[in-house]
Coordinates of C-alpha atoms in Angstrom, one line a residue:
Chain A
M1 CA 0.0 0.0 0.0
N2 CA 1.2 3.5 -0.8
K3 CA 2.2 5.5 2.3
P4 CA 0.3 8.8 2.8
S5 CA 2.3 12.0 2.1
L6 CA 3.8 14.5 4.6
Y7 CA 4.7 18.1 3.8
T8 CA 6.1 20.9 5.8
C9 CA 4.8 24.4 5.1
L10 CA 7.3 26.9 6.5
S11 CA 5.1 30.0 6.3
P12 CA 1.3 30.7 6.3
A13 CA 2.0 32.6 3.0
L14 CA 2.9 29.3 1.3
L15 CA -0.2 27.3 2.5
N16 CA -1.9 27.7 -0.8
L17 CA 0.8 25.6 -2.4
Y18 CA -0.4 22.5 -0.6
D19 CA -3.3 20.2 -0.9
V20 CA -5.0 21.3 2.3
N21 CA -8.4 19.9 1.7
N22 CA -7.1 16.4 1.4
S23 CA -4.9 16.6 4.6
I24 CA -4.7 16.7 8.3
V25 CA -3.2 20.1 9.1
V26 CA -1.0 20.4 12.2
V27 CA -0.9 24.0 13.3
I28 CA 2.4 24.9 14.9
D29 CA 3.1 28.0 16.8
I30 CA 5.6 27.0 19.5
L31 CA 6.1 30.5 21.0
R32 CA 3.4 30.4 22.2
A33 CA -0.1 29.8 20.9
T34 CA -0.1 26.0 20.4
S35 CA 2.0 25.5 23.6
T36 CA -0.6 27.5 25.6
I37 CA -3.5 25.6 23.9
A38 CA -2.0 22.2 24.9
T39 CA -1.4 23.4 28.5
A40 CA -4.8 24.8 29.0
L41 CA -6.5 21.7 27.7
Y42 CA -4.1 19.4 29.6
N43 CA -5.0 21.3 32.8
G44 CA -8.7 20.7 32.3
A45 CA -10.0 23.6 30.2
K46 CA -13.3 22.6 28.6
A47 CA -12.3 24.1 25.3
V48 CA -10.1 26.7 23.7
I49 CA -11.8 28.9 21.2
P50 CA -9.2 30.4 18.8
V51 CA -10.4 33.7 17.2
D52 CA -8.6 35.9 14.8
S53 CA -9.2 39.4 16.2
V54 CA -8.9 41.0 19.6
E55 CA -12.4 42.5 19.0
K56 CA -14.0 39.1 18.5
C57 CA -12.2 37.8 21.6
I58 CA -13.7 40.6 23.7
R59 CA -17.2 40.2 22.1
L60 CA -17.3 36.5 22.6
G61 CA -16.1 36.9 26.2
K62 CA -19.1 39.1 27.0
N63 CA -21.5 36.5 25.8
M64 CA -19.9 33.5 27.5
E65 CA -18.6 32.7 30.9
C66 CA -15.0 32.4 30.0
I67 CA -11.4 33.7 30.0
T68 CA -10.4 36.1 27.2
A69 CA -6.7 36.0 26.4
G70 CA -4.2 36.8 23.7
E71 CA -1.3 38.8 22.5
R72 CA -0.2 41.0 19.8
D73 CA 3.5 41.2 19.0
G74 CA 4.3 39.1 22.0
R75 CA 2.4 41.1 24.7
V76 CA -1.0 40.9 26.3
A77 CA -3.4 42.7 23.9
E78 CA -5.3 45.7 25.2
G79 CA -8.8 44.8 26.4
L80 CA -8.0 41.2 27.2
Q81 CA -7.6 39.6 30.6
Y82 CA -4.7 37.2 30.1
G83 CA -1.7 36.6 27.9
N84 CA -0.1 33.8 26.1
S85 CA 2.0 32.1 28.7
S86 CA 1.4 28.5 29.8
F87 CA 2.1 29.6 33.3
E88 CA -1.0 31.7 33.4
Y89 CA -3.2 28.5 33.0
P90 CA -2.6 26.2 36.0
R91 CA -5.2 23.5 36.7
N92 CA -6.7 25.4 39.7
F93 CA -7.4 28.3 37.5
I94 CA -8.4 27.0 34.1
A95 CA -10.1 23.6 34.9
G96 CA -13.7 23.6 33.7
K97 CA -13.4 26.9 32.0
I98 CA -13.4 28.0 28.3
L99 CA -10.4 30.0 27.1
I100 CA -11.0 32.4 24.2
L101 CA -7.6 33.0 22.6
T102 CA -6.2 35.3 19.9
T103 CA -2.6 35.4 18.9
T104 CA -0.5 37.2 16.2
N105 CA 0.3 34.2 14.0
G106 CA -1.1 30.9 15.3
T107 CA -4.8 31.5 15.4
R108 CA -4.7 33.2 12.0
L109 CA -3.1 30.2 10.5
L110 CA -5.7 27.9 12.0
H111 CA -8.4 29.9 10.4
M112 CA -6.6 29.7 7.0
A113 CA -6.5 25.9 7.2
L114 CA -10.2 25.9 8.1
T115 CA -11.1 28.2 5.1
K116 CA -9.1 26.0 2.8
G117 CA -11.1 23.0 3.9
A118 CA -8.6 20.9 5.9
T119 CA -9.8 17.3 6.5
E120 CA -8.9 17.8 10.2
I121 CA -7.0 20.4 12.2
I122 CA -5.0 19.6 15.3
T123 CA -2.4 21.8 17.1
G124 CA 1.1 20.7 17.8
S125 CA 3.8 21.8 20.3
F126 CA 6.7 20.1 22.0
L127 CA 4.5 19.9 25.1
N128 CA 2.2 17.4 23.3
I129 CA 4.5 16.0 20.6
S130 CA 3.9 12.3 21.4
A131 CA 0.1 12.7 21.2
V132 CA 0.5 14.5 17.8
C133 CA 2.9 11.9 16.4
G134 CA 0.9 8.9 17.7
H135 CA -2.2 10.4 16.1
L136 CA -0.6 11.1 12.7
I137 CA 0.8 7.6 12.5
S138 CA -2.6 6.0 13.4
M139 CA -4.7 8.0 11.0
K140 CA -2.8 7.0 7.8
K141 CA -3.8 10.2 6.1
N142 CA -1.9 12.9 4.3
V143 CA -0.4 15.5 6.6
I144 CA 0.7 19.1 6.4
L145 CA 2.9 20.4 9.2
A146 CA 1.9 24.1 9.0
C147 CA 4.3 26.5 10.7
A148 CA 2.9 29.8 11.9
G149 CA 6.2 31.6 11.7
W150 CA 6.4 35.3 12.4
K151 CA 4.5 37.6 10.1
D152 CA 4.7 35.2 7.3
K153 CA 8.5 34.6 7.6
A154 CA 9.8 31.2 8.6
N155 CA 11.1 30.9 12.1
I156 CA 13.4 28.5 13.9
E157 CA 11.2 27.1 16.7
D158 CA 8.3 26.1 14.5
S159 CA 10.7 24.6 11.9
L160 CA 12.4 22.7 14.8
F161 CA 9.1 21.2 15.9
A162 CA 8.2 20.2 12.3
G163 CA 11.6 18.6 12.1
A164 CA 11.0 16.7 15.4
V165 CA 7.7 15.4 14.0
V166 CA 9.4 14.3 10.7
A167 CA 12.1 12.5 12.7
N168 CA 9.5 10.7 14.7
V169 CA 7.0 9.7 12.0
K170 CA 9.0 9.5 8.7
T171 CA 9.0 5.8 8.2
H172 CA 5.2 5.9 8.0
F173 CA 5.0 8.6 5.3
E174 CA 6.2 9.4 1.8
I175 CA 8.1 12.6 2.2
S176 CA 8.9 14.3 -1.1
C177 CA 9.3 17.7 0.4
D178 CA 12.6 19.6 0.8
A179 CA 11.2 21.8 3.6
S180 CA 10.6 18.6 5.7
H181 CA 14.2 17.5 5.1
I182 CA 15.5 21.0 6.0
A183 CA 13.4 21.0 9.2
E184 CA 14.6 17.6 10.2
C185 CA 18.2 18.5 9.5
L186 CA 17.7 21.6 11.7
Y187 CA 16.2 19.4 14.5
R188 CA 19.0 16.9 14.3
Q189 CA 21.5 19.6 14.9
A190 CA 19.5 21.1 17.7
K191 CA 17.9 18.2 19.6
D192 CA 20.5 17.8 22.4
D193 CA 19.6 21.3 23.7
L194 CA 16.9 23.1 21.9
Y195 CA 17.1 26.2 24.1
E196 CA 20.8 26.6 23.6
F197 CA 20.4 26.1 19.9
M198 CA 17.8 28.9 19.8
K199 CA 20.2 31.1 21.7
T200 CA 23.4 30.5 19.8
N201 CA 21.6 30.7 16.4
N202 CA 20.1 34.1 17.3
A203 CA 16.5 33.0 16.9
S204 CA 14.6 36.2 16.4
H205 CA 11.8 35.0 18.7
Y206 CA 14.4 34.2 21.4
H207 CA 15.4 37.8 21.4
R208 CA 11.9 39.1 21.3
L209 CA 10.7 37.1 24.3
T210 CA 13.8 37.3 26.4
G211 CA 13.5 41.0 25.9
F212 CA 10.2 40.6 27.8
G213 CA 11.8 38.5 30.5
L214 CA 10.3 35.2 29.2
E215 CA 13.3 32.8 29.3
K216 CA 11.3 30.5 31.6
D217 CA 8.5 30.4 29.1
I218 CA 10.8 29.5 26.2
R219 CA 12.4 26.7 28.1
H220 CA 8.9 25.4 29.0
C221 CA 7.7 25.5 25.4
L222 CA 10.7 23.5 24.3
T223 CA 10.2 20.7 26.7
E224 CA 8.6 17.5 25.4
N225 CA 5.3 16.0 26.7
L226 CA 4.6 18.2 29.7
A227 CA 1.0 18.5 28.4
N228 CA 0.5 15.5 26.3
V229 CA -3.0 15.9 25.0
L230 CA -4.3 16.1 21.4
P231 CA -6.1 19.4 20.7
Y232 CA -8.6 18.8 18.0
Y233 CA -10.7 21.4 16.2
V234 CA -14.4 20.8 16.1
D235 CA -17.5 23.1 16.2
E236 CA -15.3 26.2 16.2
R237 CA -13.3 25.1 19.3
L238 CA -10.3 23.1 20.2
V239 CA -11.1 20.2 22.6
V240 CA -9.1 17.2 23.8
R241 CA -9.5 14.3 21.5
E242 CA -9.8 11.0 23.4
F243 CA -8.4 7.8 21.9
Chain B
M1 CA 28.6 52.5 12.3
N2 CA 25.6 50.2 11.9
K3 CA 26.2 47.2 9.8
P4 CA 23.9 46.7 6.8
S5 CA 21.2 44.0 7.1
L6 CA 21.1 40.6 5.4
Y7 CA 18.0 38.5 4.9
T8 CA 17.3 35.2 3.3
C9 CA 14.1 34.7 1.4
L10 CA 13.4 31.0 1.0
S11 CA 10.7 31.3 -1.7
P12 CA 9.8 33.8 -4.4
A13 CA 6.3 33.8 -2.9
L14 CA 7.8 35.5 0.2
L15 CA 9.8 38.2 -1.6
N16 CA 7.1 40.8 -0.9
L17 CA 7.9 40.5 2.8
Y18 CA 11.3 42.1 2.3
D19 CA 12.6 45.6 1.6
V20 CA 13.6 44.8 -2.0
N21 CA 13.9 48.4 -3.2
N22 CA 16.5 49.2 -0.6
S23 CA 18.7 46.1 -1.2
I24 CA 21.1 44.2 -3.4
V25 CA 19.2 41.0 -4.4
V26 CA 21.2 37.9 -5.0
V27 CA 19.2 35.6 -7.2
I28 CA 19.9 32.0 -6.4
D29 CA 18.9 29.0 -8.6
I30 CA 21.6 26.5 -8.1
L31 CA 20.0 23.7 -10.3
R32 CA 20.6 25.2 -12.7
A33 CA 19.9 28.8 -14.0
T34 CA 22.4 30.8 -12.0
S35 CA 25.1 28.1 -12.3
T36 CA 24.6 28.2 -16.1
I37 CA 24.7 32.0 -16.1
A38 CA 28.0 32.0 -14.2
T39 CA 29.5 29.4 -16.6
A40 CA 28.5 31.1 -19.8
L41 CA 29.8 34.5 -18.7
Y42 CA 33.0 32.9 -17.3
N43 CA 33.5 31.2 -20.7
G44 CA 33.3 34.5 -22.5
A45 CA 29.6 35.0 -23.4
K46 CA 29.1 38.7 -24.1
A47 CA 25.9 38.7 -22.1
V48 CA 23.1 36.5 -20.8
I49 CA 19.6 37.8 -21.3
P50 CA 17.1 36.2 -18.9
V51 CA 13.5 36.2 -20.1
D52 CA 10.5 34.9 -18.4
S53 CA 8.8 33.0 -21.3
V54 CA 9.7 30.5 -24.0
E55 CA 7.9 32.6 -26.5
K56 CA 9.9 35.7 -25.7
C57 CA 13.1 33.7 -25.9
I58 CA 12.2 32.5 -29.4
R59 CA 11.2 36.0 -30.5
L60 CA 14.3 37.7 -29.2
G61 CA 16.4 34.9 -30.8
K62 CA 15.0 35.8 -34.2
N63 CA 16.0 39.4 -33.9
M64 CA 19.5 38.9 -32.6
E65 CA 22.4 36.8 -33.4
C66 CA 22.4 34.6 -30.4
I67 CA 21.7 31.3 -28.7
T68 CA 18.3 30.6 -27.3
A69 CA 18.2 28.3 -24.4
G70 CA 16.1 27.2 -21.5
E71 CA 14.1 24.6 -19.7
R72 CA 10.7 23.9 -18.4
D73 CA 10.4 21.4 -15.5
G74 CA 14.1 20.4 -15.9
R75 CA 14.1 19.6 -19.7
V76 CA 15.0 21.6 -22.8
A77 CA 11.8 23.6 -23.7
E78 CA 10.2 23.0 -27.1
G79 CA 11.4 25.5 -29.7
L80 CA 14.7 26.4 -28.0
Q81 CA 18.1 25.3 -29.2
Y82 CA 19.9 24.5 -25.9
G83 CA 19.2 23.5 -22.4
N84 CA 20.3 24.5 -18.9
S85 CA 23.5 22.6 -18.4
S86 CA 26.8 24.3 -17.8
F87 CA 28.4 21.6 -20.0
E88 CA 26.6 23.0 -23.1
Y89 CA 28.5 26.2 -22.8
P90 CA 32.2 25.6 -23.2
R91 CA 34.4 28.6 -24.2
N92 CA 34.9 27.4 -27.8
F93 CA 31.1 27.6 -28.2
I94 CA 29.8 30.5 -26.2
A95 CA 32.7 33.0 -26.3
G96 CA 31.6 36.3 -27.8
K97 CA 28.0 35.2 -28.1
I98 CA 24.8 36.3 -26.4
L99 CA 22.7 33.7 -24.5
I100 CA 19.0 34.2 -24.2
L101 CA 17.9 32.0 -21.3
T102 CA 14.5 31.1 -19.8
T103 CA 14.1 28.8 -16.8
T104 CA 11.3 27.5 -14.6
N105 CA 12.1 29.4 -11.5
G106 CA 15.3 31.5 -11.6
T107 CA 14.5 34.0 -14.4
R108 CA 11.0 34.5 -13.0
L109 CA 12.5 35.5 -9.6
L110 CA 15.0 37.9 -11.3
H111 CA 12.1 39.7 -13.0
M112 CA 10.2 39.9 -9.7
A113 CA 13.2 41.5 -8.0
L114 CA 13.4 43.9 -11.0
T115 CA 9.7 44.8 -10.8
K116 CA 10.1 45.5 -7.0
G117 CA 12.9 47.9 -7.7
A118 CA 16.0 46.2 -6.3
T119 CA 18.9 48.5 -5.9
E120 CA 21.1 46.0 -7.7
I121 CA 20.6 42.4 -9.0
I122 CA 23.4 39.9 -9.1
T123 CA 23.2 36.1 -9.5
G124 CA 24.8 33.6 -7.2
S125 CA 25.9 30.0 -7.4
F126 CA 28.6 27.8 -5.9
L127 CA 30.5 28.2 -9.1
N128 CA 31.0 31.9 -8.4
I129 CA 30.5 32.1 -4.6
S130 CA 33.8 34.0 -3.9
A131 CA 32.9 36.7 -6.4
V132 CA 29.5 37.1 -4.8
C133 CA 30.7 37.2 -1.2
G134 CA 33.5 39.6 -2.0
H135 CA 31.1 41.9 -3.7
L136 CA 28.5 41.9 -0.9
I137 CA 31.2 42.6 1.7
S138 CA 32.6 45.5 -0.4
M139 CA 29.3 47.2 -1.1
K140 CA 28.2 47.7 2.5
K141 CA 24.6 47.7 1.5
N142 CA 21.5 45.7 2.6
V143 CA 21.3 42.3 1.0
I144 CA 18.5 39.8 0.3
L145 CA 19.6 36.3 -0.6
A146 CA 16.6 35.3 -2.8
C147 CA 16.1 31.6 -3.4
A148 CA 14.3 30.5 -6.5
G149 CA 13.2 27.2 -4.9
W150 CA 10.9 25.0 -6.9
K151 CA 7.4 26.3 -7.9
D152 CA 7.4 28.6 -4.9
K153 CA 8.5 25.9 -2.4
A154 CA 11.8 26.1 -0.5
N155 CA 14.4 23.7 -1.8
I156 CA 17.6 22.3 -0.3
E157 CA 20.2 23.4 -2.8
D158 CA 19.3 27.1 -2.9
S159 CA 19.0 27.1 0.9
L160 CA 22.4 25.5 1.1
F161 CA 23.9 28.3 -1.1
A162 CA 22.3 31.0 1.0
G163 CA 23.7 29.3 4.1
A164 CA 27.2 29.2 2.5
V165 CA 27.0 33.0 1.8
V166 CA 25.8 33.7 5.4
A167 CA 28.7 31.6 6.7
N168 CA 31.1 33.6 4.6
V169 CA 29.9 37.2 5.1
K170 CA 28.1 37.2 8.5
T171 CA 30.6 39.2 10.4
H172 CA 29.9 42.1 8.0
F173 CA 26.1 42.2 8.4
E174 CA 23.4 42.5 11.0
I175 CA 21.4 39.3 10.6
S176 CA 18.0 39.3 12.3
C177 CA 16.5 36.7 10.2
D178 CA 15.7 33.1 11.2
A179 CA 15.7 31.9 7.6
S180 CA 19.4 32.9 7.3
H181 CA 20.2 31.0 10.5
I182 CA 18.3 28.0 9.3
A183 CA 20.1 28.1 6.0
E184 CA 23.5 28.5 7.7
C185 CA 22.7 25.6 10.0
L186 CA 21.8 23.4 7.0
Y187 CA 25.1 24.4 5.2
R188 CA 27.1 23.6 8.3
Q189 CA 25.8 20.1 8.4
A190 CA 26.3 19.7 4.6
K191 CA 29.5 21.4 3.7
D192 CA 31.9 18.5 3.9
D193 CA 30.0 16.8 1.0
L194 CA 27.2 18.8 -0.5
Y195 CA 26.4 16.1 -3.1
E196 CA 26.2 13.4 -0.5
F197 CA 24.0 15.6 1.6
M198 CA 21.6 16.2 -1.2
K199 CA 21.4 12.5 -1.9
T200 CA 21.0 11.3 1.7
N201 CA 18.4 14.0 2.5
N202 CA 16.4 13.1 -0.5
A203 CA 16.5 16.5 -2.1
S204 CA 13.6 16.6 -4.5
H205 CA 15.7 18.2 -7.2
Y206 CA 18.4 15.5 -6.8
H207 CA 15.8 13.0 -7.7
R208 CA 14.3 15.1 -10.5
L209 CA 17.7 15.6 -12.2
T210 CA 19.2 12.2 -11.6
G211 CA 16.1 10.8 -13.2
F212 CA 17.3 12.7 -16.4
G213 CA 20.9 11.3 -15.9
L214 CA 22.3 14.6 -14.7
E215 CA 24.4 13.5 -11.7
K216 CA 27.5 15.1 -13.3
D217 CA 25.6 18.4 -13.7
I218 CA 24.6 18.3 -10.0
R219 CA 28.2 17.6 -8.8
H220 CA 29.4 20.5 -11.1
C221 CA 26.8 22.9 -9.7
L222 CA 27.8 22.1 -6.1
T223 CA 31.5 22.9 -6.7
E224 CA 32.9 26.2 -5.6
N225 CA 34.6 28.8 -7.8
L226 CA 34.8 27.0 -11.1
A227 CA 33.4 30.1 -12.8
N228 CA 34.2 32.8 -10.5
V229 CA 32.7 35.9 -12.1
L230 CA 30.1 38.3 -10.9
P231 CA 27.0 38.4 -13.1
Y232 CA 25.4 41.8 -12.8
Y233 CA 22.1 42.9 -14.2
V234 CA 22.1 46.1 -16.3
D235 CA 20.2 47.2 -19.4
E236 CA 18.0 44.0 -19.4
R237 CA 21.0 41.7 -19.5
L238 CA 23.5 40.0 -17.2
V239 CA 27.1 40.9 -17.8
V240 CA 30.3 40.4 -16.0
R241 CA 31.0 43.1 -13.5
E242 CA 34.7 44.0 -13.4
F243 CA 36.2 45.2 -10.2

């Protein structure tokens, strides 16, 4: 039997080059949307509703009993209650609640994948990498690893995660995609210490976030399986998919 | 004094994200447009005229005493005389002549850079890497390393060349660009044997061209400084820039 295909899309601006409506799309925004989504769901949030504008976030927040959160350019957006750090969503705060989240790059990409008719949308981060890889292997469907990047440019941390997934699942897929090989090569060189790799390679997001005092956040977001659930998009929200 | 900036653009579809009209653009299409351009000029061609369509190539060829050449999807395009291999342009054939060239990705990217008002356009390949790096260092201007890729997707060989340039010139530039760091990291891992790296990492172009029996072409295009001239775009043609 032919293996399903796997592609890595390094920027949202390239998503139209891929056969989205015949694929599972893994939305990747390591710093920090998809890390925060995994954490909130792992800690018992009923759902995360990703929205593409601060205004919509505020409006939905008024209609529902929930937390409104999000950032623009790496900081809490004006008018919202919380930001985009996993540490803001411990179990004793978020369990049983709904989180409405808007971020600069990640939620926008998710809505792009939705508009283009993705077969299924899940979110990936190092915090839930095993759940993501296990799911992709079990589904036996075509996959697009979709990196959110930064304002349509490729970034190191999302590419690293795509590379980590490629390294884990590659024997199960047909990979005729240079971007996947580039990402895996990057991951191979970085995997012994992802944080140090980000630092020594001058990752632009490393500088942006450490400028805000967020070293601890970065280290957390680069750690595997601390929130190993599978966020799955259904009925306009991300919920935990049970196996 | 502030250093000029250097960016790597991994796909023509991302070129609009960069400040093209304030930069030197290095057009990169290793397999094989920019390698062929360097070779033809090194071997004494008077000029290479890059055009974006086969029709235009044929039409110009009728008006001028020159060679019409080009490929579509890796093969000689119908109606043209020659293809896109360096080996077709030895000195005893090309010296003193004008080559009109159209290729799938490289010439299209050059025209995009032109339309967006690049300060200067040069072409880069491993065959003329020292000339390119020396020029970039001496100019002290902002630089965009523009990869032609394959049908708007990133590819390994163009990214490798961008990474090689970054490795060579980085102390002279401010590089706040993850794509440049990704490319350099790729090059670091590949540099001991670029051909073997292409092969073991399943570069899609490696497969495409070896399918046409072009292993020798690939090896040639990955060799440094065999045609060390600086192709420079002026008056709708590429000519050798003398220092």
